[in-house]
Coordinates of N, CA and C in Angstrom, one line a residue:
X1 N 0.5 5.9 -9.7 CA -0.8 6.3 -10.2 C -0.9 7.9 -10.1
X2 N -1.4 8.5 -11.1 CA -1.4 10.0 -11.1 C -2.4 10.5 -10.0
X3 N -2.0 11.7 -9.5 CA -3.0 12.4 -8.6 C -4.2 12.9 -9.5
X4 N -5.3 12.9 -8.8 CA -6.5 13.3 -9.5 C -7.2 14.5 -8.8
X5 N -8.0 15.2 -9.5 CA -8.8 16.3 -8.9 C -9.7 15.7 -7.8
X6 N -9.6 16.3 -6.6 CA -10.3 15.8 -5.5 C -9.6 14.8 -4.6
X7 N -8.3 14.7 -4.8 CA -7.5 13.8 -3.9 C -7.6 14.1 -2.5
X8 N -7.6 15.4 -2.2 CA -7.7 15.8 -0.8 C -9.0 15.3 -0.1
X9 N -10.1 15.3 -0.9 CA -11.3 14.8 -0.3 C -11.3 13.3 -0.1
X10 N -10.6 12.6 -1.0 CA -10.4 11.1 -0.9 C -9.7 10.9 0.5
X11 N -8.6 11.6 0.8 CA -7.9 11.4 2.0 C -8.8 11.6 3.2
X12 N -9.7 12.6 3.2 CA -10.6 12.8 4.3 C -11.6 11.7 4.4
X13 N -12.0 11.1 3.3 CA -12.9 9.9 3.4 C -12.2 8.7 4.0
X14 N -10.9 8.5 3.6 CA -10.2 7.4 4.2 C -10.0 7.6 5.7
X15 N -9.8 8.9 6.1 CA -9.6 9.1 7.6 C -10.9 8.9 8.4
X16 N -12.0 8.9 7.7 CA -13.3 8.6 8.4 C -13.6 7.1 8.5
X17 N -12.9 6.3 7.8 CA -13.1 4.9 7.9 C -12.9 4.3 9.3
X18 N -13.7 3.4 9.8 CA -13.5 2.9 11.1 C -12.1 2.4 11.4
X19 N -11.6 1.6 10.5 CA -10.3 1.0 10.7 C -9.1 2.0 10.8
X20 N -9.3 3.2 10.2 CA -8.2 4.2 10.2 C -7.9 4.6 11.6
X21 N -8.9 5.0 12.4 CA -8.6 5.5 13.7 C -8.1 4.5 14.7
X22 N -8.3 3.2 14.3 CA -7.9 2.1 15.2 C -6.5 1.5 14.8
X23 N -5.9 2.1 13.8 CA -4.7 1.6 13.2 C -3.5 2.5 13.6
X24 N -2.6 1.9 14.4 CA -1.4 2.6 14.7 C -0.4 2.6 13.5
X25 N -0.5 1.6 12.6 CA 0.3 1.4 11.5 C -0.5 1.1 10.3
X26 N -0.2 1.8 9.2 CA -0.8 1.7 7.9 C 0.1 1.3 6.8
X27 N -0.3 0.5 5.9 CA 0.4 0.4 4.6 C -0.2 1.4 3.7
X28 N 0.6 2.2 3.1 CA 0.2 3.2 2.1 C 1.1 3.1 0.9
X29 N 0.6 2.8 -0.3 CA 1.3 2.6 -1.5 C 2.0 4.0 -1.8
X30 N 3.1 4.0 -2.6 CA 3.8 5.2 -3.0 C 3.2 6.0 -4.1
X31 N 1.9 5.8 -4.4 CA 1.3 6.4 -5.5 C 1.2 7.9 -5.3
X32 N 1.3 8.7 -6.4 CA 1.2 10.2 -6.3 C -0.2 10.6 -5.7
X33 N -1.2 9.8 -6.0 CA -2.5 10.1 -5.6 C -2.7 10.0 -4.1
X34 N -1.7 9.4 -3.4 CA -1.8 9.2 -2.0 C -0.9 10.1 -1.2
X35 N -0.2 11.0 -1.8 CA 0.8 11.8 -1.2 C 0.2 12.6 0.0
X36 N -1.0 13.3 -0.3 CA -1.6 14.1 0.7 C -2.1 13.2 1.9
X37 N -2.6 12.0 1.6 CA -3.0 11.1 2.6 C -1.8 10.7 3.5
X38 N -0.7 10.4 2.9 CA 0.5 10.1 3.7 C 0.9 11.2 4.7
X39 N 0.8 12.5 4.2 CA 1.1 13.6 5.0 C 0.1 13.7 6.2
X40 N -1.2 13.6 5.9 CA -2.2 13.7 7.0 C -2.0 12.5 8.0
X41 N -1.7 11.4 7.5 CA -1.5 10.2 8.4 C -0.4 10.5 9.4
X42 N 0.7 11.0 8.9 CA 1.8 11.4 9.7 C 1.4 12.4 10.8
X43 N 0.6 13.4 10.3 CA 0.1 14.4 11.3 C -0.8 13.8 12.3
X44 N -1.5 12.7 11.9 CA -2.4 12.0 12.8 C -1.6 11.1 13.8
X45 N -0.3 11.1 13.7 CA 0.5 10.2 14.6 C 0.6 8.8 14.2
X46 N 0.3 8.4 12.9 CA 0.3 7.0 12.5 C 1.7 6.7 11.8
X47 N 2.2 5.5 12.1 CA 3.4 5.0 11.4 C 2.9 4.5 10.0
X48 N 3.8 4.7 9.0 CA 3.4 4.3 7.6 C 4.5 3.3 7.2
X49 N 4.0 2.3 6.5 CA 4.9 1.3 5.8 C 4.7 1.6 4.3
X50 N 5.7 2.0 3.6 CA 5.6 2.4 2.2 C 6.6 1.7 1.4
X51 N 6.2 1.1 0.3 CA 7.2 0.4 -0.6 C 8.1 1.5 -1.3
X52 N 9.3 1.2 -1.5 CA 10.2 2.0 -2.3 C 9.8 1.8 -3.8
X53 N 10.3 2.7 -4.7 CA 9.9 2.6 -6.1 C 10.3 1.2 -6.7
X54 N 9.2 0.5 -7.2 CA 9.4 -0.8 -7.8 C 10.0 -1.8 -6.8
X55 N 9.9 -1.5 -5.6 CA 10.3 -2.4 -4.5 C 11.8 -2.7 -4.5
X56 N 12.6 -1.8 -5.2 CA 14.0 -2.0 -5.4 C 14.7 -2.0 -4.1
X57 N 14.3 -1.1 -3.2 CA 14.9 -1.0 -1.9 C 14.0 -1.4 -0.7
X58 N 13.0 -2.3 -1.1 CA 12.2 -2.8 0.0 C 11.2 -1.8 0.5
X59 N 10.8 -2.0 1.8 CA 9.9 -1.1 2.5 C 10.6 -0.1 3.3
X60 N 9.9 1.1 3.5 CA 10.4 2.1 4.3 C 9.4 2.4 5.4
X61 N 9.8 2.6 6.6 CA 8.9 3.0 7.7 C 9.0 4.5 8.0
X62 N 7.9 5.1 7.9 CA 7.9 6.6 8.3 C 7.2 6.6 9.7
X63 N 8.0 7.1 10.7 CA 7.5 7.2 12.0 C 7.4 8.7 12.4
X64 N 6.1 9.1 12.7 CA 5.9 10.6 12.9 C 6.8 11.0 14.1
X65 N 7.1 10.1 15.0 CA 7.9 10.5 16.2 C 9.4 10.9 15.7
X66 N 9.8 10.4 14.5 CA 11.1 10.7 14.0 C 11.1 11.6 12.9
X67 N 10.0 12.0 12.4 CA 9.9 13.0 11.3 C 9.3 14.3 11.8
X68 N 10.1 15.4 11.9 CA 9.6 16.6 12.4 C 8.5 17.1 11.5
X69 N 7.6 17.9 12.2 CA 6.4 18.4 11.4 C 6.8 19.2 10.2
X70 N 7.9 19.9 10.3 CA 8.3 20.7 9.2 C 8.8 19.9 8.0
X71 N 9.1 18.6 8.2 CA 9.6 17.8 7.1 C 8.6 16.7 6.6
X72 N 7.4 16.8 7.2 CA 6.4 15.7 6.8 C 5.9 15.8 5.4
X73 N 5.8 17.0 4.9 CA 5.4 17.2 3.5 C 6.4 16.6 2.6
X74 N 7.7 16.7 2.9 CA 8.7 16.1 2.1 C 8.7 14.6 2.3
X75 N 8.5 14.1 3.5 CA 8.5 12.7 3.8 C 7.4 12.0 3.1
X76 N 6.3 12.7 2.8 CA 5.2 12.0 2.2 C 5.4 11.8 0.7
X77 N 6.5 12.3 0.1 CA 6.8 12.2 -1.3 C 7.7 10.9 -1.5
X78 N 7.7 10.4 -2.8 CA 8.4 9.2 -3.1 C 9.9 9.4 -2.8
X79 N 10.5 10.5 -3.1 CA 11.9 10.8 -2.9 C 12.1 11.1 -1.4
X80 N 11.3 11.9 -0.8 CA 11.5 12.3 0.6 C 11.4 11.1 1.6
X81 N 10.5 10.2 1.3 CA 10.4 9.1 2.3 C 11.6 8.3 2.5
X82 N 12.4 8.1 1.4 CA 13.7 7.4 1.6 C 14.8 8.2 2.2
X83 N 14.6 9.5 2.2 CA 15.6 10.4 2.9 C 15.3 10.5 4.4
X84 N 14.0 10.4 4.7 CA 13.5 10.7 6.1 C 13.0 9.5 6.8
X85 N 12.8 8.4 6.1 CA 12.3 7.2 6.7 C 13.3 6.2 7.0
X86 N 12.9 5.1 7.6 CA 13.8 4.0 8.0 C 13.7 2.8 7.0
X87 N 14.8 2.5 6.3 CA 14.7 1.3 5.4 C 14.7 0.1 6.2
X88 N 13.9 -0.9 5.8 CA 13.7 -2.1 6.6 C 14.3 -3.3 5.9
X89 N 15.1 -4.0 6.6 CA 15.6 -5.3 6.1 C 14.5 -6.3 6.2
X90 N 14.7 -7.5 5.6 CA 13.7 -8.5 5.7 C 13.5 -8.9 7.1
X91 N 14.6 -9.0 7.9 CA 14.4 -9.4 9.3 C 13.7 -8.3 10.1
X92 N 14.0 -7.0 9.8 CA 13.3 -5.9 10.5 C 11.8 -5.9 10.1
X93 N 11.5 -6.2 8.9 CA 10.1 -6.3 8.5 C 9.4 -7.4 9.3
X94 N 10.1 -8.5 9.5 CA 9.4 -9.6 10.2 C 9.1 -9.1 11.7
X95 N 9.9 -8.2 12.2 CA 9.6 -7.8 13.6 C 8.8 -6.5 13.7
X96 N 8.2 -6.1 12.6 CA 7.4 -4.9 12.6 C 6.0 -5.2 13.2
X97 N 5.4 -4.1 13.7 CA 4.0 -4.3 14.2 C 3.0 -4.6 13.0
X98 N 1.9 -5.3 13.3 CA 1.0 -5.6 12.2 C 0.4 -4.3 11.6
X99 N -0.1 -4.4 10.4 CA -0.7 -3.3 9.7 C -2.2 -3.4 9.9
X100 N -2.8 -2.2 10.2 CA -4.3 -2.2 10.4 C -5.1 -1.9 9.2
X101 N -4.5 -1.3 8.2 CA -5.2 -0.9 6.9 C -4.2 -0.9 5.8
X102 N -4.7 -1.4 4.6 CA -3.8 -1.5 3.5 C -4.4 -0.6 2.4
X103 N -3.7 0.5 2.0 CA -4.3 1.5 1.2 C -3.4 1.6 -0.1
X104 N -4.1 1.7 -1.2 CA -3.4 1.7 -2.5 C -4.1 2.6 -3.5
X105 N -3.4 3.1 -4.5 CA -4.1 3.7 -5.7 C -4.4 2.6 -6.7
X106 N -4.7 3.0 -7.9 CA -5.0 2.0 -9.0 C -5.1 2.7 -10.3
X107 N -4.8 2.0 -11.4 CA -5.2 2.5 -12.7 C -6.7 2.5 -12.8
X108 N -7.3 1.4 -12.3 CA -8.7 1.2 -12.3 C -9.1 0.2 -11.2
X109 N -10.3 0.1 -10.8 CA -10.8 -0.8 -9.9 C -12.2 -1.2 -10.3
X110 N -12.6 -2.4 -10.0 CA -14.0 -2.8 -10.4 C -14.9 -2.8 -9.2
X111 N -16.1 -2.6 -9.3 CA -17.1 -2.6 -8.2 C -17.1 -4.0 -7.5
X112 N -16.9 -5.1 -8.2 CA -16.8 -6.3 -7.4 C -15.5 -6.4 -6.6
X113 N -14.5 -5.6 -6.9 CA -13.3 -5.6 -6.0 C -12.0 -6.0 -6.6
X114 N -11.9 -6.0 -8.0 CA -10.6 -6.3 -8.6 C -9.8 -5.0 -8.7
X115 N -8.5 -5.1 -8.3 CA -7.5 -4.0 -8.5 C -6.8 -4.2 -9.8
X116 N -6.8 -3.1 -10.6 CA -6.1 -3.1 -11.9 C -4.9 -2.1 -11.8
X117 N -3.7 -2.7 -11.9 CA -2.5 -1.8 -11.9 C -1.9 -1.8 -13.2
X118 N -0.5 -1.5 -13.2 CA 0.2 -1.4 -14.4 C 0.7 -2.7 -15.0
X119 N 0.3 -3.8 -14.5 CA 0.7 -5.1 -15.0 C 1.9 -5.8 -14.4
X120 N 2.6 -5.1 -13.4 CA 3.7 -5.7 -12.8 C 3.4 -6.4 -11.5
X121 N 2.1 -6.3 -11.1 CA 1.7 -7.1 -9.9 C 2.4 -6.7 -8.6
X122 N 2.9 -5.5 -8.5 CA 3.6 -5.0 -7.3 C 2.7 -5.1 -6.1
X123 N 1.4 -4.7 -6.3 CA 0.6 -4.7 -5.1 C 0.4 -6.2 -4.5
X124 N 0.3 -7.1 -5.4 CA 0.2 -8.5 -5.0 C 1.5 -9.0 -4.3
X125 N 2.6 -8.5 -4.8 CA 3.9 -8.9 -4.3 C 4.0 -8.3 -2.9
X126 N 3.6 -7.0 -2.7 CA 3.7 -6.3 -1.4 C 2.8 -7.0 -0.4
X127 N 1.6 -7.3 -0.8 CA 0.7 -8.0 0.1 C 1.2 -9.3 0.5
X128 N 1.7 -10.1 -0.5 CA 2.2 -11.4 -0.2 C 3.4 -11.4 0.8
X129 N 4.3 -10.5 0.6 CA 5.5 -10.4 1.5 C 5.0 -10.0 2.9
X130 N 4.1 -9.1 3.1 CA 3.6 -8.7 4.4 C 2.8 -9.8 5.0
X131 N 2.1 -10.6 4.2 CA 1.2 -11.7 4.7 C 2.1 -12.8 5.2
X132 N 3.2 -13.1 4.5 CA 4.1 -14.2 4.9 C 4.7 -13.9 6.3
X133 N 4.9 -12.6 6.6 CA 5.5 -12.2 7.9 C 4.4 -11.8 8.9
X134 N 3.2 -12.1 8.6 CA 2.1 -12.0 9.6 C 1.7 -10.5 9.9
X135 N 2.0 -9.6 9.0 CA 1.7 -8.2 9.2 C 0.3 -7.8 8.6
X136 N -0.2 -8.6 7.7 CA -1.5 -8.4 7.1 C -2.2 -9.8 7.1
X137 N -3.5 -9.8 7.0 CA -4.2 -11.1 6.9 C -5.6 -10.8 6.4
X138 N -6.4 -11.9 6.5 CA -7.8 -11.8 5.9 C -8.6 -10.7 6.4
X139 N -8.4 -10.3 7.7 CA -9.3 -9.3 8.2 C -8.9 -7.9 8.0
X140 N -7.7 -7.7 7.4 CA -7.2 -6.3 7.2 C -7.9 -5.7 6.0
X141 N -8.6 -4.6 6.2 CA -9.3 -4.0 5.1 C -8.3 -3.4 4.0
X142 N -8.6 -3.7 2.8 CA -7.9 -3.2 1.6 C -8.7 -2.1 1.0
X143 N -8.0 -0.9 0.8 CA -8.7 0.3 0.3 C -8.1 0.8 -0.9
X144 N -8.8 1.1 -2.0 CA -8.3 1.6 -3.2 C -8.8 3.1 -3.3
X145 N -7.9 4.0 -3.5 CA -8.3 5.4 -3.7 C -8.1 5.8 -5.1
X146 N -9.2 6.2 -5.8 CA -9.3 6.5 -7.2 C -10.3 7.6 -7.4
X147 N -10.3 8.1 -8.7 CA -11.3 9.0 -9.1 C -12.5 8.2 -9.6
X148 N -13.7 8.8 -9.6 CA -14.9 8.0 -10.0 C -14.8 7.5 -11.4
X149 N -14.0 8.2 -12.3 CA -13.9 7.7 -13.7 C -13.1 6.4 -13.8
X150 N -12.3 6.1 -12.7 CA -11.5 4.9 -12.7 C -12.2 3.7 -12.1
X151 N -13.5 3.8 -11.8 CA -14.3 2.7 -11.2 C -15.1 2.1 -12.3
X152 N -14.8 0.8 -12.6 CA -15.5 0.0 -13.6 C -16.6 -0.8 -13.0
X153 N -17.7 -0.9 -13.8 CA -18.9 -1.6 -13.2 C -18.7 -3.1 -13.0
X154 N -17.9 -3.7 -13.9 CA -17.7 -5.2 -13.8 C -16.4 -5.6 -14.3
X155 N -16.3 -6.9 -14.6 CA -15.1 -7.4 -15.1 C -14.8 -8.7 -14.4
X156 N -13.6 -9.4 -14.8 CA -13.3 -10.7 -14.2 C -13.0 -10.5 -12.7
X157 N -13.3 -11.5 -11.9 CA -13.0 -11.5 -10.5 C -11.5 -11.6 -10.2
X158 N -11.0 -11.2 -9.1 CA -9.6 -11.4 -8.8 C -9.3 -12.8 -8.7
X159 N -8.0 -13.1 -9.2 CA -7.6 -14.5 -9.1 C -7.1 -14.9 -7.7
X160 N -6.8 -16.1 -7.4 CA -6.5 -16.6 -6.1 C -5.2 -15.9 -5.5
X161 N -4.4 -15.3 -6.3 CA -3.2 -14.6 -5.8 C -3.2 -13.1 -6.0
X162 N -4.4 -12.6 -6.5 CA -4.6 -11.2 -6.6 C -5.1 -10.6 -5.3
X163 N -4.6 -9.5 -4.9 CA -5.1 -8.8 -3.7 C -6.4 -8.1 -4.1
X164 N -7.5 -8.5 -3.5 CA -8.8 -7.8 -3.8 C -8.9 -6.5 -3.0
X165 N -9.9 -5.7 -3.4 CA -10.2 -4.5 -2.8 C -11.5 -4.6 -2.0
X166 N -11.5 -4.2 -0.7 CA -12.7 -4.2 0.1 C -13.5 -2.9 0.0
X167 N -12.8 -1.8 -0.1 CA -13.4 -0.5 -0.1 C -12.9 0.4 -1.2
X168 N -13.7 1.0 -1.9 CA -13.3 2.0 -3.0 C -13.6 3.4 -2.5
X169 N -12.6 4.2 -2.5 CA -12.7 5.6 -2.0 C -12.5 6.5 -3.2
X170 N -13.5 7.4 -3.5 CA -13.4 8.4 -4.6 C -13.7 9.8 -3.9
X171 N -13.5 10.9 -4.6 CA -13.8 12.2 -4.0 C -15.2 12.3 -3.5
X172 N -16.1 11.4 -4.0 CA -17.5 11.5 -3.5 C -17.8 10.7 -2.3
X173 N -16.9 9.8 -1.9 CA -17.1 9.0 -0.7 C -16.5 7.7 -0.7
X174 N -16.8 6.9 0.3 CA -16.3 5.5 0.4 C -17.4 4.5 0.2
X175 N -17.1 3.4 -0.6 CA -18.1 2.4 -0.9 C -17.5 1.0 -0.8
X176 N -18.2 0.2 0.0 CA -17.7 -1.2 0.0 C -17.9 -1.9 -1.4
X177 N -16.9 -2.7 -1.7 CA -17.1 -3.4 -3.0 C -18.1 -4.5 -2.9
X178 N -18.6 -4.9 -4.1 CA -19.7 -5.9 -4.1 C -19.3 -7.3 -3.8
X179 N -18.0 -7.6 -4.0 CA -17.5 -8.9 -3.9 C -17.0 -9.2 -2.5
X180 N -16.8 -10.5 -2.2 CA -16.3 -11.0 -1.0 C -15.2 -12.0 -1.3
X181 N -14.1 -11.6 -1.8 CA -13.1 -12.5 -2.3 C -12.0 -12.7 -1.2
X182 N -11.5 -13.9 -1.1 CA -10.5 -14.2 -0.1 C -9.2 -13.5 -0.5
X183 N -8.4 -13.2 0.5 CA -7.1 -12.5 0.2 C -6.1 -13.6 0.1
X184 N -5.0 -13.3 -0.7 CA -4.0 -14.3 -0.8 C -3.3 -14.6 0.5
X185 N -2.9 -15.8 0.8 CA -2.2 -16.2 2.0 C -0.7 -15.9 2.0
X186 N -0.2 -15.5 0.9 CA 1.3 -15.3 0.8 C 1.7 -15.0 -0.6
X187 N 2.9 -15.3 -0.9 CA 3.5 -15.0 -2.3 C 3.1 -16.2 -3.2
X188 N 2.9 -15.9 -4.4 CA 2.7 -16.9 -5.4 C 4.0 -17.0 -6.2
X189 N 4.9 -17.9 -5.7 CA 6.3 -17.9 -6.3 C 6.3 -18.2 -7.8
X190 N 5.3 -19.1 -8.2 CA 5.3 -19.5 -9.6 C 4.9 -18.4 -10.5
X191 N 4.3 -17.3 -10.0 CA 3.9 -16.2 -10.8 C 5.0 -15.2 -11.0
X192 N 6.1 -15.2 -10.1 CA 7.1 -14.2 -10.1 C 8.0 -14.4 -11.3
X193 N 8.1 -13.4 -12.1 CA 9.1 -13.4 -13.3 C 10.5 -13.5 -12.8
X194 N 11.4 -14.3 -13.4 CA 12.8 -14.3 -13.0 C 13.4 -12.9 -12.9
X195 N 13.0 -12.1 -13.8 CA 13.6 -10.7 -13.9 C 13.3 -9.9 -12.6
X196 N 12.3 -10.3 -11.8 CA 12.1 -9.6 -10.5 C 13.0 -10.1 -9.4
X197 N 13.5 -11.3 -9.5 CA 14.3 -11.8 -8.3 C 15.6 -11.1 -8.1
X198 N 16.3 -10.7 -9.2 CA 17.6 -10.1 -9.0 C 17.5 -8.7 -8.5
X199 N 16.6 -7.8 -9.1 CA 16.6 -6.4 -8.6 C 15.9 -6.2 -7.2
X200 N 15.1 -7.1 -6.7 CA 14.4 -6.9 -5.5 C 15.1 -7.8 -4.4
X201 N 15.8 -7.1 -3.5 CA 16.6 -7.8 -2.5 C 15.8 -8.8 -1.6
X202 N 14.6 -8.4 -1.3 CA 13.7 -9.2 -0.4 C 13.5 -10.6 -1.1
X203 N 13.2 -10.5 -2.4 CA 13.0 -11.8 -3.1 C 14.2 -12.6 -3.3
X204 N 15.3 -12.0 -3.5 CA 16.6 -12.8 -3.6 C 16.8 -13.5 -2.2
X205 N 16.7 -12.8 -1.1 CA 16.9 -13.3 0.2 C 15.9 -14.4 0.5
X206 N 14.6 -14.1 0.2 CA 13.5 -15.0 0.5 C 13.7 -16.3 -0.3
X207 N 14.1 -16.2 -1.6 CA 14.3 -17.3 -2.4 C 15.4 -18.2 -1.9
X208 N 16.5 -17.6 -1.4 CA 17.6 -18.4 -0.8 C 17.1 -19.2 0.4

């Protein structure tokens, strides 16, 4: 998702959320709009779990103890995170600490709490994989960072396997969504297109 004017203010609003300060580990999507937030989180001493592009190489862990301050700006980028982070196998992911906050961008988000992406359902896939391994669950806050023009007043509710949004953050502040939708308990295998299974190693291994 593209960076927007005021992204740096969005990051500051996220950092003021109660769950942020209590979270030693965060999931942060690889969206361009979240690059500055990833950098600030590393400076705050937080470990980040970031999906690689299109989940082709799974998740990467960025540990500030292993990333020198001089390289954190690079580590916060999509290319840099794979050079400076630790790629996680499915087994390593299973042994990872739980995630305290789940942060994503979006093409749009509705005030009731529906996340609208590019149609590939990567966010639902990422949530489902982490949920199956006990790293996220019903009480983990989901946060969408967008510009105000990306916030829609209404629309259909999230489906049973869609990851809903609890908090919408724009350059103007953070607002809880109006809905109270349950979060998916895992992967919806019947929804996964066969074309996803081959390129995503996690899914090939998990399907086996």
